[in-house]
Short mmCIF file of C-alpha atoms and ligand atoms in Angstrom, two decimals:
data_model
loop_
_atom_site.label_atom_id
_atom_site.label_comp_id
_atom_site.label_asym_id
_atom_site.label_seq_id
_atom_site.Cartn_x
_atom_site.Cartn_y
_atom_site.Cartn_z
CA MET A 1 -4.49 0.63 -8.44
CA LEU A 2 -7.45 1.95 -5.81
CA GLU A 3 -6.23 5.46 -6.20
CA LYS A 4 -9.49 7.21 -7.55
CA LYS A 5 -11.17 3.79 -8.22
CA HIS A 6 -14.87 4.34 -7.78
CA VAL A 7 -16.02 1.72 -5.14
CA THR A 8 -19.25 1.00 -3.81
CA VAL A 9 -19.53 -0.38 -0.53
CA PHE A 10 -22.59 -2.67 -0.28
CA VAL A 11 -23.71 -2.72 3.24
CA THR A 12 -25.94 -5.71 3.99
CA GLY A 13 -27.19 -6.48 7.58
CA GLY A 14 -25.49 -8.75 9.80
CA ILE A 15 -23.21 -7.78 12.79
CA ALA A 16 -20.27 -7.12 11.34
CA VAL A 17 -21.84 -3.73 9.52
CA TYR A 18 -19.39 -1.72 12.25
CA LYS A 19 -16.34 -3.00 10.85
CA ALA A 20 -17.33 -2.22 7.31
CA ALA A 21 -17.41 1.77 8.18
CA ASP A 22 -14.06 0.51 9.45
CA LEU A 23 -13.19 -0.85 5.85
CA VAL A 24 -15.11 2.41 4.19
CA ARG A 25 -12.30 4.38 6.09
CA LYS A 26 -9.18 2.50 4.81
CA PHE A 27 -10.49 2.44 1.00
CA ILE A 28 -10.66 6.49 1.23
CA LYS A 29 -7.13 6.22 2.62
CA ALA A 30 -6.05 3.91 -0.27
CA GLY A 31 -7.39 7.06 -2.50
CA ALA A 32 -10.56 5.67 -3.87
CA GLU A 33 -13.64 7.21 -4.18
CA VAL A 34 -16.67 5.23 -1.89
CA ARG A 35 -19.90 5.27 -2.34
CA VAL A 36 -22.04 3.48 0.61
CA ALA A 37 -25.49 1.70 -0.20
CA MET A 38 -27.26 -0.04 2.94
CA THR A 39 -30.06 -2.23 2.87
CA GLU A 40 -33.56 -1.58 5.66
CA SER A 41 -31.09 -4.24 8.12
CA ALA A 42 -28.17 -2.67 7.79
CA THR A 43 -29.43 0.78 8.97
CA GLN A 44 -30.69 -1.23 12.25
CA PHE A 45 -27.04 -2.02 13.18
CA VAL A 46 -25.11 1.33 12.24
CA GLN A 47 -26.97 4.59 11.28
CA PRO A 48 -26.43 6.02 7.56
CA LEU A 49 -24.79 8.94 8.82
CA THR A 50 -21.79 6.84 9.65
CA PHE A 51 -21.11 5.91 6.33
CA GLN A 52 -22.10 9.35 5.04
CA ILE A 53 -19.69 10.86 7.07
CA LEU A 54 -16.83 8.34 6.25
CA SER A 55 -17.45 7.83 2.90
CA ARG A 56 -18.60 12.22 2.39
CA ASN A 57 -21.32 11.18 -0.07
CA GLU A 58 -25.26 10.63 0.60
CA VAL A 59 -25.70 6.83 1.66
CA TYR A 60 -28.47 5.14 -0.98
CA THR A 61 -30.79 3.37 1.14
CA ASN A 62 -34.26 3.66 -1.00
CA THR A 63 -34.56 2.97 -4.74
CA PHE A 64 -37.48 5.38 -4.84
CA ASP A 65 -36.02 7.99 -3.17
CA GLU A 66 -34.59 9.70 -6.54
CA LYS A 67 -32.59 12.44 -4.86
CA GLU A 68 -31.73 14.05 -8.64
CA PRO A 69 -34.69 13.92 -11.12
CA GLU A 70 -32.08 13.78 -14.20
CA ASN A 71 -30.92 10.25 -12.65
CA VAL A 72 -32.76 7.21 -11.86
CA SER A 73 -30.47 6.52 -8.85
CA HIS A 74 -29.84 2.82 -8.63
CA ILE A 75 -29.16 2.86 -12.46
CA HIS A 76 -26.65 6.11 -12.03
CA LEU A 77 -25.02 4.46 -8.95
CA ALA A 78 -24.42 1.06 -10.79
CA ASP A 79 -23.00 3.45 -13.92
CA TRP A 80 -20.79 4.90 -11.49
CA THR A 81 -19.44 1.75 -9.62
CA GLU A 82 -15.81 0.88 -10.86
CA LEU A 83 -15.36 -1.92 -8.05
CA ALA A 84 -18.57 -3.38 -5.76
CA VAL A 85 -17.94 -4.94 -2.75
CA ILE A 86 -20.75 -6.40 -0.56
CA VAL A 87 -19.86 -6.41 3.09
CA PRO A 88 -20.67 -8.05 5.40
CA ALA A 89 -22.76 -10.22 2.66
CA THR A 90 -25.85 -12.32 4.41
CA ALA A 91 -27.08 -15.47 3.68
CA ASN A 92 -30.14 -13.18 2.29
CA ILE A 93 -27.75 -10.91 -0.39
CA ILE A 94 -26.26 -14.10 -1.33
CA GLY A 95 -29.51 -15.50 -1.72
CA LYS A 96 -30.53 -12.49 -3.87
CA MET A 97 -27.53 -12.05 -6.07
CA ALA A 98 -27.40 -15.80 -7.00
CA ASN A 99 -30.96 -16.25 -7.91
CA GLY A 100 -31.83 -12.83 -9.91
CA ILE A 101 -33.93 -10.89 -7.22
CA ALA A 102 -33.58 -7.32 -7.21
CA ASP A 103 -36.07 -5.30 -4.59
CA ASP A 104 -34.45 -2.89 -2.93
CA MET A 105 -31.66 -0.45 -3.33
CA VAL A 106 -28.68 -2.69 -2.81
CA SER A 107 -29.81 -5.84 -5.02
CA THR A 108 -30.91 -3.69 -7.92
CA THR A 109 -27.92 -1.87 -7.93
CA LEU A 110 -25.93 -4.92 -8.19
CA MET A 111 -28.46 -6.39 -10.63
CA ALA A 112 -27.30 -3.40 -12.75
CA THR A 113 -23.61 -2.91 -12.38
CA THR A 114 -21.27 -4.32 -14.46
CA ALA A 115 -18.65 -3.37 -12.40
CA PRO A 116 -16.48 -6.56 -10.52
CA ARG A 117 -18.03 -7.48 -7.66
CA LEU A 118 -16.00 -8.64 -4.25
CA ILE A 119 -18.61 -10.67 -1.80
CA VAL A 120 -17.30 -10.69 1.54
CA PRO A 121 -19.95 -13.31 3.22
CA ALA A 122 -19.72 -13.31 6.91
CA MET A 123 -22.77 -14.92 9.14
CA ASN A 124 -23.49 -17.36 11.53
CA GLN A 125 -21.41 -21.20 10.84
CA ASN A 126 -24.81 -22.63 10.36
CA MET A 127 -26.12 -20.60 7.83
CA LEU A 128 -22.68 -20.39 6.32
CA GLU A 129 -23.00 -23.95 6.42
CA ASN A 130 -26.62 -24.40 4.71
CA PRO A 131 -26.23 -26.15 1.30
CA ALA A 132 -28.90 -23.70 0.05
CA THR A 133 -25.78 -20.86 0.96
CA GLN A 134 -23.66 -23.12 0.03
CA ALA A 135 -25.13 -23.65 -3.70
CA ASN A 136 -25.56 -20.25 -4.22
CA LEU A 137 -21.72 -19.08 -3.33
CA VAL A 138 -21.12 -21.79 -5.85
CA LYS A 139 -23.41 -20.32 -8.35
CA LEU A 140 -22.20 -16.52 -7.83
CA GLU A 141 -18.27 -17.99 -8.54
CA GLY A 142 -19.56 -19.57 -11.70
CA TYR A 143 -20.70 -15.95 -12.63
CA GLY A 144 -17.19 -14.43 -12.28
CA TYR A 145 -17.89 -13.19 -9.00
CA THR A 146 -14.64 -13.26 -6.31
CA ILE A 147 -15.54 -14.67 -2.73
CA MET A 148 -13.71 -14.06 -0.06
CA GLU A 149 -13.32 -16.73 2.92
CA PRO A 150 -14.69 -16.17 6.01
CA ASP A 151 -12.40 -15.97 8.71
CA THR A 152 -12.81 -18.63 11.31
CA GLY A 153 -12.83 -17.40 15.33
CA PHE A 154 -14.84 -16.13 17.98
CA LEU A 155 -18.51 -15.48 16.59
CA ALA A 156 -21.31 -12.93 18.03
CA GLU A 157 -23.03 -16.22 19.01
CA GLY A 158 -20.46 -16.68 21.54
CA TYR A 159 -18.68 -19.45 20.34
CA GLU A 160 -15.88 -19.92 17.98
CA GLY A 161 -16.64 -20.94 14.37
CA LYS A 162 -16.46 -20.27 10.59
CA GLY A 163 -18.35 -17.00 9.26
CA ARG A 164 -16.33 -13.82 10.64
CA MET A 165 -15.87 -10.78 8.38
CA PRO A 166 -12.08 -10.68 7.29
CA GLU A 167 -10.24 -7.85 8.65
CA PRO A 168 -10.81 -5.13 6.76
CA GLU A 169 -6.94 -4.77 5.91
CA LYS A 170 -7.32 -8.27 4.46
CA ILE A 171 -10.46 -6.88 2.56
CA VAL A 172 -8.54 -3.77 0.65
CA GLU A 173 -5.74 -6.44 -0.15
CA ALA A 174 -8.25 -8.65 -1.81
CA ALA A 175 -10.03 -5.70 -3.50
CA HIS A 176 -6.76 -4.29 -4.96
CA GLN A 177 -5.89 -7.86 -6.27
CA LEU A 178 -9.46 -8.33 -8.12
CA VAL A 179 -8.66 -4.82 -9.78
CA LEU A 180 -5.20 -5.93 -10.40
CA SER A 181 -6.60 -8.50 -12.20
CA ARG A 182 -8.65 -6.49 -14.77
CA ALA A 183 -6.43 -4.04 -15.47
CA VAL A 184 -4.99 -3.89 -19.02
CA ASP A 185 -1.78 -1.71 -18.94
CA LEU A 186 0.52 -2.90 -16.61
CA PRO A 187 3.89 -1.79 -17.93
CA LEU A 188 5.69 -3.13 -15.03
CA GLU A 189 3.71 -6.59 -15.04
CA ASN A 190 5.78 -9.77 -14.12
CA LYS A 191 8.61 -7.07 -13.05
CA ASN A 192 10.65 -7.67 -9.34
CA ILE A 193 11.46 -4.46 -7.60
CA ILE A 194 12.99 -4.35 -4.33
CA ILE A 195 12.58 -0.73 -2.91
CA SER A 196 14.40 -0.12 0.60
CA ALA A 197 12.80 3.07 2.64
CA GLY A 198 13.08 4.40 5.86
CA GLY A 199 16.68 5.19 7.83
CA THR A 200 18.13 1.98 9.35
CA ILE A 201 18.75 1.81 13.28
CA GLU A 202 21.91 0.93 14.72
CA ARG A 203 21.70 -0.36 18.24
CA ILE A 204 23.89 0.84 20.97
CA ASP A 205 22.21 -1.12 23.85
CA PRO A 206 18.73 -2.58 23.82
CA VAL A 207 17.00 0.86 24.45
CA ARG A 208 19.42 3.52 22.77
CA TYR A 209 20.25 3.55 18.77
CA ILE A 210 21.60 5.70 16.25
CA THR A 211 19.59 6.42 13.72
CA ASN A 212 18.86 9.74 11.01
CA ASP A 213 15.68 11.73 9.84
CA SER A 214 14.66 9.91 7.33
CA SER A 215 10.79 9.26 7.60
CA GLY A 216 10.88 6.64 4.71
CA LYS A 217 7.85 8.21 2.67
CA MET A 218 9.72 8.77 -0.76
CA GLY A 219 10.60 4.89 -0.39
CA HIS A 220 6.96 4.05 0.70
CA ARG A 221 5.40 6.11 -2.31
CA LEU A 222 7.94 4.53 -4.86
CA ALA A 223 6.60 1.34 -3.92
CA GLU A 224 2.93 1.74 -3.74
CA ALA A 225 3.46 3.32 -7.34
CA ALA A 226 5.51 0.42 -8.47
CA ARG A 227 2.54 -2.05 -7.33
CA ASP A 228 0.05 0.29 -9.18
CA LEU A 229 1.81 -0.16 -12.17
CA GLY A 230 1.98 -4.12 -11.81
CA ALA A 231 5.29 -4.84 -10.78
CA ASN A 232 5.86 -7.29 -8.02
CA VAL A 233 7.23 -5.19 -5.06
CA THR A 234 9.13 -6.02 -1.75
CA LEU A 235 9.64 -2.98 0.46
CA VAL A 236 12.51 -3.41 2.46
CA THR A 237 12.12 -0.52 5.15
CA ALA A 238 13.14 0.63 8.26
CA SER A 239 10.11 3.19 8.35
CA LYS A 240 7.47 3.56 10.99
CA LEU A 241 5.00 3.90 8.53
CA GLU A 242 2.10 1.94 8.15
CA HIS A 243 2.85 -0.80 5.77
CA PRO A 244 1.24 -0.31 2.23
CA PHE A 245 -0.70 -3.18 1.25
CA GLY A 246 -0.53 -5.45 -2.37
CA MET A 247 3.30 -5.67 -1.83
CA ASN A 248 5.31 -8.23 0.45
CA VAL A 249 6.84 -5.89 3.39
CA VAL A 250 10.16 -6.86 5.19
CA PRO A 251 10.50 -4.63 7.92
CA VAL A 252 14.16 -4.46 8.87
CA GLN A 253 16.11 -2.23 11.49
CA SER A 254 19.96 -2.19 10.96
CA ALA A 255 21.85 -1.83 7.44
CA ARG A 256 22.82 -5.13 8.12
CA GLU A 257 19.93 -6.78 8.11
CA MET A 258 18.29 -4.28 5.33
CA GLN A 259 21.47 -6.15 2.99
CA SER A 260 20.68 -9.35 3.80
CA ALA A 261 16.76 -8.96 2.88
CA ILE A 262 17.44 -7.29 -0.19
CA MET A 263 20.18 -9.76 -1.00
CA ASP A 264 17.94 -12.90 -0.70
CA LYS A 265 16.16 -11.44 -3.50
CA PHE A 266 18.70 -9.95 -5.60
CA GLU A 267 19.09 -12.52 -8.17
CA THR A 268 15.18 -12.57 -9.21
CA ALA A 269 15.09 -8.52 -8.98
CA ASP A 270 14.70 -6.53 -11.98
CA ILE A 271 15.10 -2.89 -10.70
CA VAL A 272 16.34 -1.88 -6.95
CA ILE A 273 15.78 1.43 -5.29
CA MET A 274 17.74 2.16 -2.83
CA ALA A 275 16.02 5.02 -1.17
CA ALA A 276 16.55 4.28 2.21
CA ALA A 277 18.93 6.49 4.39
CA VAL A 278 21.34 3.88 5.41
CA SER A 279 23.30 4.66 8.01
CA ASP A 280 27.22 4.77 7.50
CA TYR A 281 28.38 3.24 10.61
CA ARG A 282 27.15 1.09 13.36
CA PRO A 283 28.61 0.76 17.40
CA LYS A 284 31.36 -1.70 17.06
CA THR A 285 29.87 -3.36 20.04
CA GLN A 286 26.11 -3.80 21.20
CA ALA A 287 25.19 -3.90 24.66
CA ASP A 288 22.58 -6.50 25.29
CA LYS A 289 21.80 -4.60 28.91
CA LYS A 290 20.93 -1.49 29.25
CA MET A 291 24.11 0.98 29.61
CA LYS A 292 24.31 2.16 33.08
CA LYS A 293 25.43 6.08 33.49
CA ALA A 294 29.03 6.01 34.00
CA HIS A 295 29.31 9.57 35.52
CA GLN A 296 32.22 10.16 33.32
CA ASP A 297 32.88 10.91 29.39
CA ILE A 298 32.08 7.68 27.14
CA GLN A 299 33.02 6.52 24.13
CA ILE A 300 31.41 4.59 21.40
CA LEU A 301 33.40 3.06 18.71
CA LEU A 302 31.95 2.90 15.29
CA GLU A 303 33.12 0.67 12.50
CA GLU A 304 31.55 0.90 9.15
CA ASN A 305 28.30 -0.49 7.38
CA PRO A 306 28.23 -2.12 4.16
CA ASP A 307 27.59 -0.05 1.28
CA ILE A 308 24.22 -2.22 0.12
CA LEU A 309 23.77 -0.32 -3.15
CA ALA A 310 27.91 -0.62 -4.00
CA THR A 311 28.20 -4.36 -3.37
CA MET A 312 24.72 -4.45 -5.87
CA GLY A 313 26.63 -2.25 -8.17
CA GLN A 314 29.77 -4.62 -7.94
CA GLN A 315 27.18 -7.96 -8.40
CA LYS A 316 24.91 -7.25 -10.82
CA THR A 317 24.07 -8.84 -14.01
CA HIS A 318 20.82 -7.64 -15.49
CA GLN A 319 19.51 -5.58 -12.48
CA PHE A 320 18.61 -1.67 -12.68
CA LEU A 321 20.25 -0.05 -9.92
CA ILE A 322 18.66 3.32 -8.77
CA GLY A 323 20.49 4.90 -5.47
CA PHE A 324 19.67 8.56 -4.25
CA ALA A 325 21.60 10.88 -3.35
CA ALA A 326 20.31 13.73 -0.17
CA GLU A 327 22.78 16.29 -0.35
CA THR A 328 23.16 19.54 1.56
CA ASN A 329 25.43 21.43 -0.55
CA ASP A 330 27.36 20.09 -4.01
CA VAL A 331 24.29 18.23 -5.44
CA GLU A 332 25.45 17.84 -8.87
CA MET A 333 28.90 16.68 -7.91
CA TYR A 334 28.11 14.21 -5.31
CA ALA A 335 25.73 12.90 -7.31
CA LYS A 336 27.60 12.09 -10.43
CA ASP A 337 30.37 10.67 -7.99
CA LYS A 338 27.47 8.19 -6.69
CA LEU A 339 26.73 7.17 -9.97
CA LYS A 340 29.77 6.22 -10.93
CA ARG A 341 31.59 5.10 -7.66
CA LYS A 342 28.68 2.53 -6.74
CA ASN A 343 27.88 1.68 -10.30
CA ALA A 344 24.26 2.82 -10.40
CA ASP A 345 22.34 3.09 -13.72
CA MET A 346 20.40 6.26 -12.05
CA VAL A 347 20.74 8.51 -8.76
CA VAL A 348 17.93 10.43 -7.90
CA ALA A 349 19.43 13.56 -6.14
CA ASN A 350 17.69 16.18 -4.10
CA ASP A 351 18.66 19.22 -1.63
CA VAL A 352 17.76 18.35 1.37
CA SER A 353 18.42 21.92 2.94
CA LYS A 354 15.46 23.13 0.62
CA GLU A 355 11.89 23.84 1.91
CA HIS A 356 10.10 21.82 0.09
CA ALA A 357 12.27 18.81 -0.57
CA GLY A 358 13.82 15.82 1.87
CA PHE A 359 13.25 14.26 4.63
CA ASN A 360 10.09 14.09 6.13
CA LYS A 361 8.46 16.18 3.92
CA ASP A 362 5.05 15.16 1.71
CA THR A 363 6.99 17.14 -1.36
CA ASN A 364 10.01 16.67 -3.39
CA GLU A 365 11.79 18.02 -5.66
CA VAL A 366 14.69 16.31 -7.64
CA ILE A 367 17.12 15.58 -10.50
CA ILE A 368 17.36 12.58 -12.27
CA TYR A 369 21.13 11.62 -12.91
CA GLN A 370 21.68 8.89 -15.34
CA PRO A 371 25.36 7.64 -17.18
CA ASP A 372 25.75 9.59 -20.50
CA GLN A 373 22.80 11.69 -20.39
CA GLU A 374 21.48 14.81 -19.61
CA PRO A 375 19.98 15.68 -15.64
CA ILE A 376 16.32 15.40 -15.71
CA HIS A 377 14.86 18.12 -13.48
CA ILE A 378 11.53 17.18 -11.89
CA ASN A 379 9.87 20.19 -10.66
CA THR A 380 8.41 20.46 -6.64
CA ASN A 381 5.51 17.79 -6.39
CA THR A 382 4.08 15.50 -3.83
CA LYS A 383 6.05 12.32 -3.51
CA ALA A 384 3.60 10.57 -4.56
CA GLU A 385 4.14 11.89 -8.18
CA ILE A 386 7.56 12.16 -7.90
CA ALA A 387 8.05 8.56 -7.70
CA LYS A 388 5.51 7.87 -10.77
CA GLU A 389 8.39 10.25 -12.33
CA ILE A 390 10.87 8.44 -11.05
CA LEU A 391 9.44 5.10 -12.56
CA TYR A 392 8.40 6.35 -16.10
CA THR A 393 12.26 7.72 -16.56
CA ALA A 394 13.54 4.12 -15.71
CA MET A 395 11.35 2.42 -17.37
CA ASN A 396 11.79 4.68 -20.64
CA SER A 397 15.69 3.85 -19.97
CA ILE A 398 15.10 -0.10 -19.43
CA LYS A 399 12.82 0.50 -22.76
CA LEU A 400 9.31 -1.49 -20.75
O1 LIG B 1 26.78 6.89 0.41
P1 LIG B 1 25.74 8.28 0.09
O2 LIG B 1 24.84 7.38 1.72
O3 LIG B 1 26.47 8.99 -0.12
O4 LIG B 1 24.58 7.32 -0.91
C1 LIG B 1 23.32 7.48 -0.82
C2 LIG B 1 23.33 5.96 -1.18
O5 LIG B 1 24.08 5.19 -1.25
C3 LIG B 1 21.73 5.94 -1.29
O6 LIG B 1 20.54 5.35 -2.49
C4 LIG B 1 21.38 4.54 -0.19
O7 LIG B 1 20.38 4.10 0.07
C5 LIG B 1 22.46 4.00 -0.37
N1 LIG B 1 23.70 3.53 0.54
C6 LIG B 1 23.86 1.99 1.05
N2 LIG B 1 24.41 1.79 1.33
C7 LIG B 1 25.22 2.56 2.61
C8 LIG B 1 24.83 3.97 2.17
C9 LIG B 1 24.16 4.24 1.45
O8 LIG B 1 23.15 1.38 0.09
N3 LIG B 1 25.93 2.08 3.41
#
C-alpha cells in the first residue's frame, strides 16, 4: 500500500526529531518515495543533511529558496505529496494548522496540499493538555485529519507522562491504514487470507533442531501483496524475517504450532496459501535439557508431522487452497499429484535447482497448476511480482 507512494514527512521542532529520521528510513523500506520538509526549529535538533541522505532527496527548509525557476517549491511539494505525515508535531504546528497560519515552508505546504494528513503530536504533557492544544486537535479532527495518540512513558523532561512520539513502526502502520482507508480499488477487501511462511523448526532439545532451507521470503511477499490488495491477512510464519506491517503476524516454530495457528482461523478464511516448507517429520521425543555427548552413535527416531494442507483439503467448505511444490526434478508430475492428493485448488510449483528460483533467493520462476486448466508459466521475476501474479490468478479463478 505504501509502495511508490509519495510521502512527505513534515518535521517540526521537538526533541523527538531524531526518531523521525528512523521513520524516514522505515517509509523507504516500505517502498515509499519520501521527501522531507523541516521547520527552522527542527533543524536546530537534527541537520537537514541527515534527512537528505536518508530520503535521497533535498530537504525543504525555506519557502523562499526556489531551487527550480519553473516551480514554486511549496506548491510543487504540496501537489507531489500523496500522504503528509507531520512528525513530531509540536503544539506550534498544530496551532498553525488548526488556525490557517502559513508562514514557513512546512505550514505553507501543509496549507496547499490536498493529501491526507497524519499528525503525530509529541510534546511535554502540560503542553499537550493545554486547552488551546486540545481545542486545536479537536478542530483538526473535524477537518478530517488523522491524529495519532501520543504514547505515555519517560519524557525528555526526565519524568513519566503522556506526550511521547509513538515508535516509527506504529506510525508506518497508521500511515498504511490511512492510505488503505482512502484507496478506491481493493479487490481483496473484506477477504480473509491465511498465509504460511518459512521452514518449520522441529526441536531435538532446547538448543538443537531440524529445519530446512526455506527463508520465508515467498510467503512474506505474498502476505504483503495480499495486504496491498486490501485483504485481512494472517501471516503464520516460522521465518526469521522482519514482521511485515498491516497484518496479523503469528510467529510459530513447529509444524504442529503452525497447524494450530492456521486451523484457529480456517473457518472464516477465504483463501489459504501454504508457502511454508513444513517439515514432514519431527523427533518423536524432545529432550527438555541439552543432550550430552554420548561417545557413541545415537539415533533420533522421527515421527510423521500432520499434513496441514491435506487436512484443510479434507475439511474445506468454501476456502480456496493454494499449495507450493518445491521440487528438484519432475516438477509437473509432483505438482499435479499434490493438487489431487491434497485436494488443493492451486499448486504453485518451482524448480529449486534453478539458479533464479527457490529457497532464499529474491527472485523466483513458477508454474501454476489448477485442476482441469492449462498450466500458467510465470517467468523469472522478483518474489514480490510473482506474489502479485499468483494472487491475480487466484482472484481470476475465484471470480473476484
Ligand atoms: O507434501 P509436500 O511437502 O510435497 O507438499 C508441499 C505443500 O504442502 C506446501 O504447500 C506445504 O506448505 C504443504 N505441506 C503441509 N504440511 C506438511 C507438508 C507440506 O501443509 N506436513
